[in-house]
C-alpha positions as CSV (number, residue, x, y, z in Angstrom):
1,F,0.0,0.0,0.0
2,S,1.1,3.5,-0.7
3,T,1.7,6.0,2.1
4,H,-1.4,7.9,1.0
5,Q,-3.6,4.7,1.2
6,T,-2.2,3.8,4.6
7,T,-3.0,7.3,5.9
8,T,-6.5,7.2,4.4
9,I,-7.2,3.8,6.1
10,N,-5.8,5.0,9.5
11,S,-7.7,8.2,9.4
12,L,-10.9,6.3,8.7
13,L,-10.3,4.0,11.7
14,M,-9.0,6.7,14.1
15,I,-12.1,8.9,14.2
16,Q,-13.4,8.6,17.7
17,P,-17.2,8.8,18.4
18,S,-18.2,12.0,20.1
19,P,-21.4,14.0,20.6
20,L,-20.3,16.3,17.6
21,F,-19.3,13.2,15.5
22,S,-22.7,11.6,16.2
23,Y,-24.5,14.9,15.3
24,E,-22.5,15.1,12.1
25,I,-23.3,11.5,11.2
26,M,-27.1,12.0,11.9
27,H,-27.1,15.2,9.7
28,A,-25.1,13.5,6.9
29,E,-27.4,10.4,7.0
30,A,-30.5,12.5,6.3
31,T,-29.5,12.3,2.5
32,V,-28.2,8.8,2.4
33,E,-30.3,6.3,0.7
34,T,-27.8,3.8,-0.8
35,F,-24.4,2.4,0.0
36,A,-23.1,4.4,-3.0
37,D,-24.1,7.6,-1.3
38,V,-21.4,7.1,1.4
39,F,-18.5,7.5,-1.0
40,G,-16.8,10.9,-0.9
41,R,-18.4,11.9,2.4
42,P,-15.7,11.6,5.0
43,I,-18.0,11.5,8.1
44,L,-20.1,8.8,6.6
45,E,-17.1,6.8,5.3
46,A,-15.6,6.9,8.9
47,A,-18.9,5.9,10.5
48,F,-19.4,3.0,8.1
49,M,-15.7,2.0,8.4
50,Q,-16.1,1.9,12.2
51,H,-19.3,-0.3,11.8
52,L,-17.3,-2.6,9.5
53,A,-14.4,-2.9,11.9
54,R,-16.9,-4.0,14.6
55,E,-18.1,-6.6,12.1
56,Y,-14.5,-7.6,11.2
57,S,-15.3,-6.9,7.6
58,S,-13.5,-3.5,6.9
59,E,-11.4,-5.1,4.2
60,N,-14.3,-5.1,1.8
61,F,-14.8,-1.2,2.0
62,L,-11.0,-0.7,1.9
63,F,-10.8,-2.8,-1.3
64,I,-13.5,-0.8,-2.9
65,K,-11.8,2.5,-1.9
66,S,-8.5,1.2,-3.3
67,V,-10.1,0.2,-6.6
68,Q,-11.6,3.6,-6.8
69,Q,-8.2,5.2,-6.3
70,Y,-6.8,2.9,-8.9
71,R,-9.5,3.7,-11.4
72,A,-8.8,7.4,-10.8
73,L,-5.2,7.0,-12.2
74,P,-5.0,8.4,-15.7
75,S,-5.8,5.7,-18.2
76,P,-3.2,4.9,-20.7
77,P,-3.8,6.5,-24.0
78,T,-5.0,4.2,-26.9
79,T,-2.9,4.3,-30.0
80,R,-4.6,5.5,-33.0
81,S,-2.1,4.2,-35.6
82,T,1.2,2.3,-35.8
83,L,3.0,5.6,-36.1
84,V,3.3,6.5,-32.5
85,S,6.1,8.9,-31.3
86,S,8.6,7.7,-28.8
87,Q,7.4,10.4,-26.4
88,E,3.8,9.1,-26.7
89,S,5.0,5.4,-26.3
90,K,6.9,6.5,-23.1
91,I,3.8,8.2,-21.7
92,H,1.8,5.1,-22.5
93,E,4.3,2.8,-20.7
94,S,4.4,5.1,-17.7
95,H,0.7,5.0,-17.3
96,I,0.6,1.3,-17.6
97,S,3.5,0.7,-15.2
98,E,1.8,3.0,-12.6
99,M,-1.5,1.1,-13.0
100,E,0.4,-2.2,-12.9
101,R,2.2,-1.2,-9.6
102,M,-1.1,-0.1,-8.0
103,A,-2.8,-3.3,-9.3
104,A,-0.1,-5.5,-7.9
105,D,-0.5,-3.7,-4.5
106,I,-4.3,-4.3,-4.5
107,Y,-3.8,-7.9,-5.5
108,S,-1.2,-8.5,-2.8
109,E,-3.2,-6.6,-0.1
110,F,-6.7,-8.0,-0.8
111,I,-6.7,-11.0,-3.2
112,S,-3.5,-13.1,-2.9
113,C,-3.5,-16.3,-0.8
114,T,-1.1,-14.4,1.7
115,A,-3.2,-11.0,1.6
116,R,-3.2,-9.2,4.9
117,L,-6.8,-8.1,4.3
118,E,-8.1,-11.0,2.1
119,I,-11.6,-10.4,0.7
120,N,-14.0,-13.2,0.0
121,L,-14.3,-13.4,-3.8
122,S,-15.8,-16.1,-6.0
123,S,-13.4,-18.6,-7.2
124,T,-14.0,-17.4,-10.7
125,N,-12.8,-13.9,-9.9
126,V,-9.9,-15.1,-7.8
127,A,-8.7,-17.5,-10.6
128,R,-8.9,-14.7,-13.2
129,L,-6.8,-12.4,-11.1
130,H,-4.3,-15.1,-10.1
131,Q,-3.7,-15.6,-13.9
132,V,-2.6,-12.0,-14.1
133,F,-0.5,-11.9,-11.0
134,R,0.6,-15.5,-10.4
135,P,1.7,-16.7,-13.9
136,T,3.0,-20.2,-14.1
137,S,6.0,-19.1,-16.0
138,K,8.1,-15.9,-16.2
139,E,5.7,-14.7,-18.9
140,R,2.2,-13.5,-18.0
141,V,-0.5,-16.0,-18.8
142,V,-2.8,-13.2,-19.7
143,T,-1.1,-10.9,-22.2
144,N,-4.1,-8.8,-23.3
145,I,-4.9,-7.0,-20.0
146,H,-7.2,-4.0,-19.9
147,W,-5.7,-2.4,-16.8
148,P,-8.4,0.2,-16.1
149,T,-11.1,-2.5,-15.8
150,L,-9.0,-5.2,-14.2
151,F,-10.8,-5.1,-10.9
152,D,-14.4,-4.3,-12.1
153,A,-15.9,-7.8,-11.7
154,A,-14.3,-8.2,-8.1
155,E,-15.5,-4.7,-7.1
156,R,-19.0,-5.4,-8.3
157,E,-19.0,-8.7,-6.3
158,I,-17.8,-6.9,-3.1
159,H,-20.1,-4.0,-3.6
160,T,-23.1,-6.4,-3.8
161,L,-21.9,-8.2,-0.8
162,I,-21.7,-5.0,1.2
163,E,-25.1,-3.7,0.0
164,N,-26.8,-7.0,0.9
165,D,-25.1,-7.6,4.1
166,S,-23.1,-5.0,6.1
167,W,-24.9,-2.0,4.6
168,S,-28.4,-3.1,5.8
169,R,-27.0,-3.9,9.3
170,F,-25.4,-0.4,9.4
171,Q,-28.7,1.2,8.6
172,Q,-30.5,-0.8,11.1
173,S,-28.0,0.0,13.7
174,R,-28.6,3.7,13.1
175,G,-32.4,3.4,12.6
176,T,-32.1,4.6,9.1
177,A,-33.0,1.5,7.1
178,V,-34.7,2.4,3.8
179,H,-37.8,0.5,3.1
């Protein structure tokens, strides 16, 4: 994980409940209807993260946040012809390698067999990602990787898991369940 990601994770976990914090949560929850409404709202992210920590499932939210940061990286430019300048080629390689590095970090932190915060993914998603990051030879098994969408299926799976499980319990614990 990068220093920024570690700082973000720690800041989400370190916010201590207080009367002001509770008031800010209640005020912020007034406009929350779905799990997607939590993102980009630090008070709600922190409250939900604390709820997940009590459930021992914070790795799911952290995975989604990491994938969102990964997706926010500049996408590599697509080449329009075979006549690509060396400058354009270097920019393309730099974007890919930045995405590759962050993708490898996400994989090792959340998906690999030795992941510190292993998430519970279907065997299909795990196998697909293992092919990218745990090749059987020195060459990648998967050579045609579309880096910007690499984690999309895994993110959808974890997002659904949170919505159907932790999110509903979070709403019930706050008395804000949407019917």
